[in-house]
Amino acid sequence: MTGSGSEILLPRRRRRRRSNWRGLVYIAPAMALVIVFFIMPVLFTGWMSLHNWPLMGASRWIGFNNYFRMANDTRFMTALNFTAYYTVIVTIAIFAIAFPLAIFVEKERQFVGAYRTIIFLPVVVGLATASLLWVWLANVDSGFIGPALKALGLVEKSPNLLATFDTAFLTIVVMVVWKIAGFTMIILLTGLQAIPSELTEAARIDGAGRWQRFRHLTLPLMRKTIALALIVSVTGSILAFDQFYIMTSGGPQNKMISVVYYIFNQSFVSFNLGYGAALSIVLLAILMAISIVQLWLLRVGEERP
Amino acid sequence: MIKRLLAATSIATLCLFSAASAAENVEMWVRTGIGDAFKKVVEAYNSGHENKVVMTEVPFSELVQKYATAIAGGQAPDALSMDLIYNPAFAAAGQLEDLTDWAKSLPYFNSLSPSHVRLGTYQDRIYGLPLSVETSVFAWNKDLYKKAGLDPEMAPVNWDEITANAEKIRALGDDTYGFYFSGGGCGGCMIFTFTPLVWGAGADILSADSKTATLDTPQMRKAVDIYRNMIKKDLVPAGAASDNGANFLTFTNGKIGQQSLGAFAIGTLVTEHPDINFGVTLIPGVDGKPSSFAGGDNFVITKGTKKIDAVKEFIEYVYSMDGQKIMAKYGSLPTRGDIADKVLEGLDPRMQVGLKAIGVAKTPYTLQFNDLINSANGPWASFTNAAIFGEDVDGAFSSAQSEMQSIIDSGQ
């Protein structure tokens, strides 16, 4: 007997309850995944963060001491500042590169497929692999960049790019933009292509110039796409770790230690897993706050006519 | 049916028993860059014994962290060749087998490298014994000396001489340099090659009880000046500033005139780079008195391993005359003082310099070696990088001094 026949006879309330229950069954696998792989680890991390939890040996309950400790931890504050600085620079740089590229490859023209492929190619390289590649490129003796600059006569001596903060930071930013811009471009490209061509046509007929069309048509319609790309870029940058670990070991002189790198150091170099957990919880809170603000800004925009 | 089941069980039990008494595979981790000595002694042991040692090399900057994580996850190897400086920390954490009784029963216990035994001891119990002994020494390239018009047989005895020689060698041309050190982010390299400059002059970076950071001394300032001066005069390849230890053996490329190295490098040079004609002497201190770092590895046994007897059998082989000779042939100094002369008999005379260095060598004893010294993000590594390559020397001294102290204090 199928369910539908008997359902008709059931009172309204019960029927609704049953369909709720059925809905739960449908989402149960997804919920199980979220509980096992997200909620439980977060709860466990929270639990750890209330302990003095060495990597080896027994743990001890210390309440919120790990959180109080953060307030006086200048190295953590430095890492936060650096991460914020890095996030702003990288996000701006990625947009400055990816947006024009997206516009460039949007129109159907000769070789456009090849352009798209070339720009997207670095995205499929792993971040660790890309970092190692750039370590080699930036090497003062055997690399490519320094000797090339020297050969072009731009510098007198091949520079050791990873040895000073400014050049090492620049190298990492360029590497990350090279690696990520293609991905942002694809997101933006999808948004651009979703704009109905009738609208652009109409605007053109009404006498809107290229810039006016971009400013008053493309940008407002791209709002959601840009927000998505922004959230992806900001979240990714705040969680940055591999490039600093591989390319400079956080140096020179510890000036490039991101928050995640600091958490890694506390957990697996100093073996303070409890403190590392507390830092992770704070980072999670920061990320959630930033994402909520970004999503809220997006919604505010939608309410406008 | 029951009969058959019984039979199967007893056969299975028999198999278990025979497996227990049969050959065992001892899993052992070592750090990369330890040189050939340990590999060769493992090969020799494996070819002559029923038990086998399965060796896994782990990058030396990651060994401590990997081992600690493996212990926490219950995946640790049976034994580990551990940089001796970490021994106190792991012993204090209660993760190592207590070897006291066995160690003291060894007839040559009292002649084992004392610095290693000291670092292997925690609260009067012994958790580690010497596996390989290394000291840091100063090497110079005789061919480059000759080319630069220097006497290739004359070992420099102070840093003025080293600097002057470096200038002459640098004058030879483009990619020939007078001096090299792994300075960028390699705290372990710099404690090994650079602190002897201040130790020789009677200063240290930690107080004797390890509770006070004593980085900012006139001796250390002088040592920093010596290195800065060589950087300023372009006597050191630019890559030194970002070298995390990966290029520690740059001397082997034949284009470096002088470099402080580990004694293990003598073996590596002799066996793998026979074309390099080099001399070895002690590292001069800033006032001329030489010093050295007594380094190398202790072996430790992970608490709870079932293969403890097999590990001991292997170690007793390493300590035997045969084992010691193989180790020495490939660059590790003798761990047993009682047979040191016999072990080094007929070997490269430069090994004697490494042995002599033991007499003046120091090893700091602290539970926080990784945090303070070896971590690429520790105060020592950033201090040497900032003080030698940076603009603000005073700032480097004061921030490293206070950061070291705060790490020490937080660990009390």
XYZ file of C-alpha atoms in Angstrom:
717
model
C 0.000 0.000 0.000
C 1.381 3.349 -0.930
C 1.536 6.143 1.592
C -0.407 8.639 -0.438
C -3.720 6.784 -0.132
C -3.733 6.631 3.638
C -2.348 10.144 4.075
C -5.486 11.705 2.701
C -7.454 10.222 5.585
C -5.087 11.517 8.257
C -5.857 14.676 10.183
C -4.001 17.708 8.947
C -1.678 18.151 11.904
C -0.473 14.639 11.950
C 0.179 14.675 8.275
C 2.371 17.720 8.625
C 4.297 16.157 11.439
C 4.898 13.069 9.416
C 6.182 15.018 6.452
C 8.536 16.892 8.792
C 9.818 13.603 10.012
C 10.249 12.435 6.454
C 12.144 15.588 5.594
C 14.498 14.898 8.461
C 15.192 11.458 7.038
C 16.027 13.016 3.704
C 18.540 15.446 5.156
C 19.920 12.993 7.705
C 22.953 11.939 5.643
C 23.927 15.564 5.073
C 23.326 16.363 8.711
C 25.401 13.405 9.812
C 28.259 14.684 7.673
C 27.974 18.182 9.108
C 27.800 16.859 12.657
C 30.713 14.457 12.300
C 33.020 16.627 10.233
C 32.135 20.121 11.397
C 30.147 20.418 14.600
C 31.908 17.706 16.575
C 35.435 18.880 15.715
C 34.451 22.449 16.627
C 32.980 21.317 19.940
C 36.058 19.206 20.611
C 38.323 22.135 19.760
C 36.321 24.276 22.149
C 36.723 21.636 24.831
C 40.487 21.437 24.187
C 40.774 25.197 24.371
C 39.751 25.073 28.032
C 42.704 22.860 28.894
C 46.411 22.991 29.184
C 46.748 20.284 26.535
C 50.301 19.329 25.641
C 50.891 17.237 22.532
C 52.456 14.586 24.740
C 51.292 13.820 28.257
C 48.151 14.478 30.267
C 45.875 17.483 29.832
C 44.644 19.692 32.655
C 41.509 21.857 32.950
C 42.371 25.567 33.143
C 39.060 27.226 32.282
C 39.352 30.306 30.124
C 43.030 30.950 30.853
C 44.037 30.262 27.253
C 41.711 33.064 26.138
C 43.011 35.499 28.765
C 46.527 34.661 27.652
C 45.754 35.895 24.138
C 45.156 39.444 25.319
C 48.812 39.775 26.299
C 50.218 37.737 23.448
C 52.021 40.262 21.268
C 53.040 37.595 18.762
C 49.385 36.745 18.185
C 48.521 40.427 17.727
C 51.370 40.783 15.239
C 50.084 37.742 13.344
C 46.551 39.189 13.289
C 47.812 42.512 11.953
C 49.924 40.858 9.336
C 47.064 38.614 8.217
C 44.703 41.586 7.901
C 47.299 43.514 5.890
C 47.910 40.540 3.642
C 44.173 39.945 3.137
C 43.512 43.521 2.073
C 46.459 43.670 -0.333
C 45.805 40.275 -1.906
C 42.073 40.845 -2.298
C 42.556 44.208 -3.978
C 45.299 42.829 -6.202
C 43.242 39.820 -7.242
C 40.251 41.980 -8.176
C 42.386 44.500 -9.989
C 43.714 41.674 -12.157
C 40.745 39.314 -12.380
C 38.038 41.833 -13.294
C 39.723 43.215 -16.413
C 40.678 39.667 -17.375
C 37.067 38.524 -17.023
C 35.891 41.377 -19.224
C 38.674 40.584 -21.666
C 37.718 36.930 -22.080
C 33.939 37.456 -21.933
C 33.417 38.426 -25.553
C 33.574 35.662 -28.116
C 36.629 36.356 -30.173
C 39.452 34.428 -31.739
C 41.503 32.276 -29.337
C 39.250 33.217 -26.410
C 39.183 29.593 -25.285
C 42.959 29.529 -25.237
C 43.105 32.768 -23.227
C 40.662 31.415 -20.674
C 42.627 28.199 -20.362
C 45.946 29.971 -19.937
C 44.595 32.297 -17.265
C 42.900 29.436 -15.436
C 45.835 27.037 -15.648
C 47.674 28.061 -12.435
C 44.486 27.370 -10.456
C 44.860 23.634 -10.974
C 48.381 23.670 -9.530
C 48.428 22.902 -5.803
C 49.367 25.820 -3.568
C 52.316 23.924 -2.117
C 53.571 23.046 -5.577
C 53.148 26.634 -6.715
C 55.045 27.851 -3.645
C 57.937 25.511 -4.321
C 57.992 26.566 -7.960
C 58.234 30.206 -6.937
C 60.902 29.494 -4.347
C 62.970 28.271 -7.237
C 61.984 31.168 -9.502
C 62.991 33.641 -6.795
C 66.273 31.947 -5.937
C 69.117 34.425 -6.028
C 71.638 32.165 -7.764
C 69.854 29.459 -9.702
C 66.425 31.013 -10.116
C 64.857 32.943 -12.949
C 63.537 36.276 -11.708
C 66.694 37.751 -10.167
C 69.096 36.743 -12.925
C 66.514 37.877 -15.509
C 66.246 41.321 -13.907
C 70.023 41.482 -13.923
C 70.233 40.437 -17.556
C 67.739 43.158 -18.478
C 69.965 45.661 -16.727
C 67.229 46.645 -14.237
C 69.344 45.750 -11.232
C 73.063 45.689 -10.715
C 73.127 42.425 -8.793
C 70.654 39.557 -8.752
C 68.531 40.290 -5.660
C 67.741 37.709 -2.993
C 63.991 38.218 -3.209
C 63.084 36.106 -0.203
C 65.615 37.728 2.129
C 63.933 41.048 2.910
C 60.359 41.627 4.004
C 59.344 43.923 1.139
C 60.623 41.778 -1.704
C 59.551 38.502 -0.092
C 56.051 39.875 0.548
C 55.815 41.138 -3.001
C 56.958 37.772 -4.343
C 54.324 35.944 -2.318
C 51.559 38.358 -3.338
C 52.491 38.000 -7.007
C 52.575 34.227 -6.649
C 49.147 34.133 -4.969
C 47.595 36.478 -7.541
C 49.071 34.376 -10.335
C 47.640 31.279 -8.704
C 44.191 32.579 -7.663
C 43.251 35.287 -10.185
C 42.124 32.698 -12.742
C 39.616 31.275 -10.283
C 38.189 34.696 -9.427
C 38.085 35.430 -13.146
C 35.927 32.355 -13.777
C 33.473 33.379 -11.052
C 33.259 36.923 -12.438
C 32.985 35.611 -15.974
C 29.933 33.546 -15.017
C 28.366 36.665 -13.568
C 29.125 38.704 -16.655
C 27.658 36.075 -18.937
C 24.485 35.922 -16.852
C 23.678 39.529 -17.721
C 21.006 39.382 -20.466
C 22.381 40.877 -23.669
C 19.009 42.572 -24.258
C 19.718 44.922 -21.339
C 23.099 45.953 -22.706
C 21.570 46.338 -26.149
C 18.775 48.532 -24.787
C 21.235 50.681 -22.880
C 23.353 51.036 -25.971
C 20.339 52.132 -28.019
C 19.483 54.627 -25.287
C 22.882 56.151 -25.873
C 24.802 54.863 -22.829
C 28.546 54.818 -23.402
C 30.844 51.955 -22.549
C 31.730 53.311 -19.093
C 28.121 54.233 -18.292
C 26.969 50.730 -19.227
C 29.648 49.262 -16.975
C 28.933 51.623 -14.074
C 25.126 51.538 -14.092
C 24.362 48.165 -15.591
C 27.154 45.655 -15.252
C 28.335 46.534 -11.736
C 24.874 46.525 -10.066
C 23.927 43.266 -11.771
C 27.244 41.725 -10.760
C 26.716 42.557 -7.112
C 26.074 38.979 -5.972
C 28.897 37.553 -8.012
C 31.365 40.114 -6.743
C 30.253 39.434 -3.181
C 30.797 35.726 -3.673
C 34.257 36.280 -5.131
C 35.069 38.661 -2.263
C 34.021 36.196 0.409
C 36.070 33.458 -1.228
C 39.139 35.690 -1.491
C 38.889 37.144 2.012
C 38.278 33.773 3.655
C 41.132 32.192 1.712
C 43.540 34.974 2.615
C 42.673 34.926 6.303
C 43.392 31.205 6.324
C 46.683 31.581 4.401
C 49.452 29.305 5.585
C 51.186 27.161 2.942
C 52.895 29.950 1.054
C 54.454 31.475 4.177
C 55.475 28.108 5.543
C 57.054 26.918 2.337
C 58.483 30.064 0.808
C 59.983 31.879 3.789
C 59.319 29.780 6.926
C 57.556 32.867 8.247
C 60.683 34.946 7.797
C 62.658 37.027 7.296
C 62.865 37.691 11.016
C 59.414 36.250 11.701
C 57.676 39.146 9.995
C 55.449 36.937 7.844
C 53.635 34.738 10.306
C 49.943 34.525 9.537
C 47.376 33.590 12.157
C 47.102 30.010 10.930
C 50.904 29.746 10.912
C 50.942 30.971 14.490
C 48.332 28.374 15.439
C 50.456 25.721 13.740
C 53.527 26.906 15.654
C 51.757 26.873 18.988
C 50.269 23.439 18.365
C 53.051 21.553 16.658
C 56.287 23.366 17.414
C 55.617 24.456 20.978
C 53.197 21.539 21.509
C 50.565 23.750 23.202
C 47.514 22.125 21.637
C 45.161 23.778 24.117
C 46.324 27.268 23.291
C 46.300 26.416 19.584
C 42.677 25.295 19.958
C 41.734 28.539 21.697
C 43.367 30.520 18.902
C 41.455 28.446 16.344
C 38.143 29.192 18.038
C 38.920 32.909 18.002
C 39.884 32.713 14.339
C 36.621 30.910 13.597
C 34.705 33.689 15.373
C 36.558 36.351 13.385
C 35.841 34.554 10.100
C 32.176 34.162 10.939
C 31.879 37.815 11.900
C 33.482 38.943 8.646
C 31.307 36.626 6.547
C 28.146 37.764 8.338
C 29.033 41.411 7.696
C 29.727 40.655 4.047
C 26.462 38.769 3.585
C 24.585 41.509 5.418
C 26.032 44.166 3.147
C 24.934 42.082 0.200
C 21.369 41.889 1.505
C 21.248 45.619 2.227
C 22.041 46.166 -1.412
C 19.248 43.866 -2.513
C 16.593 45.815 -0.663
C 17.349 48.867 -2.704
C 15.104 49.308 -5.703
C 33.706 -29.254 14.072
C 34.930 -28.244 17.516
C 37.988 -30.365 17.019
C 38.763 -28.631 13.802
C 38.299 -25.263 15.435
C 40.636 -26.211 18.246
C 43.220 -27.371 15.797
C 42.977 -24.151 13.848
C 43.310 -22.095 17.020
C 46.339 -23.971 18.212
C 47.985 -23.600 14.837
C 47.258 -19.913 14.939
C 48.686 -19.703 18.446
C 51.775 -21.558 17.335
C 52.192 -19.146 14.459
C 51.943 -16.231 16.860
C 54.567 -17.690 19.117
C 56.964 -18.503 16.370
C 56.462 -15.006 14.937
C 57.407 -13.571 18.304
C 60.640 -15.489 18.464
C 61.457 -15.008 14.781
C 63.138 -12.031 13.200
C 61.761 -8.611 14.025
C 61.681 -5.454 12.016
C 62.666 -2.518 14.138
C 61.276 0.714 12.825
C 63.651 3.573 13.343
C 63.548 7.202 12.286
C 66.565 9.351 11.631
C 66.963 12.895 10.434
C 68.086 13.586 6.909
C 71.534 15.038 6.553
C 72.913 12.752 9.233
C 75.345 11.589 6.586
C 76.185 8.082 5.526
C 77.408 6.834 8.883
C 74.105 5.604 10.214
C 72.906 4.225 6.879
C 76.044 2.161 6.506
C 75.921 0.764 10.013
C 72.284 -0.229 9.448
C 73.247 -1.974 6.215
C 76.045 -3.842 7.946
C 73.781 -4.843 10.834
C 70.970 -5.993 8.575
C 73.278 -8.163 6.493
C 74.580 -10.031 9.541
C 71.592 -10.301 11.874
C 68.221 -11.953 11.899
C 66.484 -8.810 13.159
C 66.333 -5.957 10.711
C 66.351 -2.236 11.201
C 63.986 -0.398 8.882
C 65.194 3.158 8.631
C 63.029 6.115 7.670
C 64.584 9.486 6.991
C 62.628 12.545 8.092
C 63.676 16.107 7.166
C 65.650 17.325 10.120
C 63.585 20.458 10.628
C 60.454 18.339 11.018
C 61.692 15.367 12.973
C 60.742 16.547 16.456
C 57.312 17.629 15.387
C 56.642 14.455 13.407
C 57.824 12.278 16.266
C 55.734 14.136 18.843
C 52.661 13.954 16.625
C 53.286 10.270 15.956
C 53.557 9.561 19.680
C 50.316 11.433 20.307
C 48.656 9.419 17.535
C 50.108 6.088 18.636
C 52.044 5.695 15.386
C 55.547 6.296 16.644
C 58.471 4.181 15.452
C 60.150 1.816 17.904
C 63.231 3.954 18.172
C 64.480 7.288 17.032
C 67.806 8.863 16.356
C 67.099 12.126 18.120
C 69.133 15.292 18.105
C 70.463 15.084 21.643
C 69.212 18.528 22.610
C 65.587 17.353 22.494
C 66.222 14.432 24.776
C 65.348 16.226 28.054
C 62.012 17.514 26.715
C 60.815 14.115 25.499
C 62.048 12.401 28.644
C 60.258 14.988 30.789
C 57.055 14.325 28.877
C 57.289 10.670 29.881
C 57.315 9.321 26.354
C 60.593 7.399 26.398
C 61.668 4.057 27.790
C 63.812 4.202 30.884
C 67.133 2.617 29.904
C 68.983 3.157 33.170
C 69.555 -0.455 34.213
C 70.588 -1.686 30.807
C 72.815 1.345 30.205
C 74.661 0.898 33.487
C 75.200 -2.770 32.759
C 77.150 -1.971 29.612
C 80.831 -2.566 30.410
C 81.829 0.595 28.549
C 79.071 2.782 29.979
C 81.525 5.153 31.668
C 83.375 5.848 28.460
C 80.329 6.817 26.389
C 80.357 10.420 25.188
C 79.630 12.315 28.436
C 77.770 15.220 26.858
C 75.348 12.799 25.229
C 74.765 10.866 28.428
C 74.172 14.156 30.274
C 71.544 15.221 27.716
C 70.044 11.722 27.781
C 69.537 11.922 31.533
C 66.469 13.433 33.156
C 66.003 13.433 36.933
C 68.737 10.826 37.365
C 67.213 8.318 34.967
C 68.735 7.598 31.576
C 66.443 7.826 28.540
C 68.934 8.196 25.726
C 72.442 7.092 24.852
C 74.810 8.336 22.161
C 74.253 7.137 18.638
C 76.336 9.559 16.652
C 78.731 12.176 17.906
C 79.306 15.375 16.082
C 81.196 18.496 16.843
C 81.326 21.673 14.857
C 84.629 22.496 13.236
C 86.016 25.056 10.841
C 86.893 23.921 7.337
C 88.861 25.683 4.628
C 89.296 24.835 0.967
C 92.999 24.321 0.339
C 92.771 24.686 -3.431
C 91.086 28.069 -3.133
C 93.642 29.129 -0.517
C 96.419 28.276 -2.955
C 94.735 30.126 -5.804
C 94.287 33.182 -3.622
C 97.963 33.171 -2.706
C 97.411 31.925 0.845
C 99.301 29.120 2.546
C 96.970 26.119 2.181
C 98.470 24.384 5.197
C 98.034 27.349 7.539
C 94.835 27.102 9.558
C 93.413 30.499 10.501
C 93.380 31.048 14.262
C 91.187 34.128 14.631
C 88.413 35.973 12.825
C 90.612 38.794 11.553
C 92.570 36.200 9.645
C 89.417 34.463 8.445
C 88.004 37.757 7.170
C 91.260 38.740 5.477
C 91.506 35.318 3.831
C 87.876 35.543 2.747
C 88.575 38.833 0.996
C 91.453 37.344 -0.963
C 89.358 34.334 -1.956
C 86.420 36.524 -2.971
C 88.800 38.460 -5.205
C 89.217 35.299 -7.298
C 86.003 36.037 -9.125
C 82.318 35.924 -9.702
C 80.955 32.906 -7.908
C 83.814 32.192 -5.540
C 83.109 33.321 -2.003
C 85.198 33.554 1.131
C 82.725 32.319 3.701
C 79.325 30.676 4.061
C 76.740 29.992 6.753
C 73.071 28.944 6.740
C 71.710 32.068 8.328
C 68.211 32.799 7.092
C 65.935 30.698 9.202
C 68.096 27.892 10.484
C 68.414 28.257 14.237
C 69.869 24.780 14.474
C 72.640 25.610 11.994
C 73.514 28.833 13.773
C 73.641 27.343 17.269
C 75.998 24.767 15.811
C 78.328 27.051 13.898
C 77.905 30.520 15.371
C 77.605 30.174 19.183
C 81.119 28.674 19.435
C 82.300 32.229 18.726
C 80.875 33.402 22.044
C 81.378 30.174 23.969
C 85.084 30.317 23.241
C 85.119 33.807 24.746
C 83.362 32.642 27.904
C 79.843 33.931 27.222
C 76.644 31.982 26.622
C 73.113 32.663 25.410
C 71.476 31.045 28.440
C 72.462 31.069 32.086
C 73.832 27.839 33.544
C 70.426 26.908 34.996
C 68.719 27.764 31.656
C 66.383 30.165 33.446
C 67.744 33.436 32.134
C 68.393 34.526 28.580
C 71.847 36.072 28.368
C 71.928 36.885 24.686
C 73.039 40.491 24.871
C 76.719 40.304 25.771
C 79.750 42.186 24.415
C 81.003 38.858 23.056
C 77.786 38.275 21.081
C 77.872 41.835 19.744
C 81.428 41.235 18.580
C 80.447 37.967 16.916
C 77.549 39.670 15.131
C 79.909 42.412 13.943
C 82.299 39.867 12.463
C 79.527 38.265 10.414
C 77.922 41.595 9.436
C 81.256 42.842 8.249
C 81.688 39.848 5.979
C 78.170 40.352 4.564
C 78.893 44.037 3.982
C 82.073 43.201 2.117
C 80.135 40.742 -0.081
C 82.231 37.783 1.059
C 79.178 35.547 1.603
C 76.777 34.351 -1.148
C 73.450 36.206 -1.010
C 71.567 32.921 -0.659
C 72.795 32.639 2.950
C 70.150 35.153 4.017
C 67.248 32.871 3.149
C 68.881 29.474 3.632
C 66.778 27.422 6.032
C 69.460 24.788 6.376
C 68.782 23.099 3.056
C 72.123 24.347 1.739
C 74.118 23.756 4.892
C 76.721 21.814 2.923
C 77.308 24.541 0.330
C 81.034 24.074 1.012
C 80.817 20.895 -1.068
C 80.327 22.917 -4.263
C 84.018 23.804 -4.141
C 83.437 27.533 -4.453
C 83.361 28.416 -0.772
C 86.716 29.256 0.782
C 85.818 28.712 4.429
C 82.853 27.474 6.429
C 82.036 26.148 9.871
C 80.672 22.643 9.499
C 79.801 19.579 11.478
C 82.364 16.851 11.834
C 79.895 14.642 9.960
C 80.657 16.751 6.908
C 84.240 15.509 6.995
C 82.943 12.036 6.244
C 80.574 13.326 3.580
C 83.335 15.315 1.938
C 85.810 12.459 2.026
C 83.408 9.860 0.640
C 81.246 11.911 -1.723
C 83.409 14.853 -2.739
C 86.927 13.484 -2.897
C 87.862 16.262 -5.322
C 87.624 18.874 -2.586
C 90.930 19.372 -0.850
C 90.191 20.795 2.556
C 91.651 21.377 5.976
C 89.899 21.285 9.350
C 90.543 23.196 12.542
C 88.623 24.314 15.619
C 86.231 27.266 15.345
C 87.942 30.311 16.850
C 86.048 32.334 19.422
C 85.778 36.108 19.095
C 88.863 36.444 21.294
C 90.674 33.609 19.562
C 89.974 30.821 22.042
C 88.295 27.993 20.125
C 85.073 26.245 20.977
C 82.590 23.851 19.452
C 79.079 22.515 19.731
C 78.848 18.952 20.981
C 75.998 17.710 18.881
C 74.835 14.593 17.228
C 72.155 12.153 18.140
C 71.080 10.049 21.027
C 68.962 7.071 20.284
C 65.758 6.839 22.281
C 63.157 4.088 22.533
C 59.491 4.978 22.341
C 57.666 4.083 25.535
C 55.664 0.896 25.206
C 57.294 -0.566 22.121
C 57.429 -4.357 22.064
C 60.730 -4.484 20.252
C 62.913 -3.053 22.960
C 65.258 -6.058 23.014
C 65.796 -5.901 19.281
C 66.654 -2.203 19.551
C 69.166 -2.953 22.294
C 70.749 -5.673 20.191
C 71.176 -3.207 17.364
C 72.659 -0.537 19.641
C 75.123 -3.003 21.131
C 76.231 -3.718 17.597
C 76.696 0.006 16.941
C 78.848 0.191 20.078
C 80.959 -2.792 19.048
C 84.374 -2.234 17.478
C 82.928 -3.127 14.051
C 79.998 -0.773 14.415
C 82.144 2.069 15.684
C 84.587 1.620 12.829
C 81.837 1.779 10.223
C 80.335 4.874 11.845
C 83.722 6.565 11.992
C 84.586 5.663 8.424
C 81.541 7.586 7.263
C 82.060 10.569 9.496
C 80.595 9.995 12.943
C 83.097 10.412 15.745
C 83.574 7.524 18.177
C 80.952 7.434 20.912
C 83.144 5.223 23.072
C 86.162 6.995 24.503
C 87.833 3.719 25.535
C 88.342 2.590 21.958
C 88.390 5.988 20.201
C 92.043 5.740 19.218
C 91.647 2.262 17.775
C 88.474 3.271 15.943
C 90.131 6.207 14.251
C 93.269 4.226 13.404
C 94.025 4.452 9.705
C 91.228 6.911 9.084
C 91.432 10.429 7.766
C 93.553 12.418 10.253
C 91.100 15.319 10.001
C 88.685 13.253 12.093
C 91.084 13.812 14.998
C 90.198 17.501 14.933
C 86.562 16.589 15.455
C 87.583 14.385 18.368
C 89.710 17.169 19.828
C 86.718 19.502 19.601
C 84.834 17.312 22.092
C 87.237 18.595 24.712
C 86.149 22.230 24.297
C 82.580 21.659 23.134
C 79.372 22.727 24.855
C 75.742 21.584 24.667
C 72.964 23.636 26.256
C 70.572 21.674 28.492
C 67.045 23.047 28.293
C 63.571 21.560 27.956
C 62.696 24.334 25.490
C 65.355 23.891 22.857
C 62.865 23.738 19.997
C 60.949 26.858 21.034
C 64.043 28.880 21.844
C 66.646 27.738 19.372
C 65.693 25.362 16.602
C 62.264 26.529 15.482
C 62.470 28.661 12.355
C 60.124 31.024 14.189
C 61.931 30.949 17.492
C 63.779 33.959 18.910
C 67.246 32.591 18.189
C 66.619 32.039 14.465
C 65.023 35.431 13.994
C 67.734 37.058 16.096
C 70.616 35.768 14.000
C 68.787 36.706 10.818
C 67.832 40.186 12.033
C 71.150 40.962 13.712
C 73.329 39.799 10.853
C 71.233 40.737 7.809
C 68.890 43.409 9.165
C 69.211 47.152 9.616
C 68.504 47.431 13.316
C 71.060 45.484 15.354
C 70.067 46.960 18.720
C 66.427 46.202 18.051
C 67.316 42.621 17.127
C 69.179 42.190 20.413
C 66.486 43.636 22.625
C 63.516 41.899 21.024
C 65.220 38.492 20.931
C 66.430 38.857 24.509
C 62.942 39.642 25.794
C 61.218 37.027 23.659
C 63.627 34.341 24.841
C 62.995 35.319 28.420
C 59.246 35.270 27.997
C 59.363 31.782 26.465
C 61.546 30.575 29.312
C 59.177 32.142 31.866
C 56.046 30.725 30.286
C 57.576 27.250 30.414
C 58.370 27.301 34.127
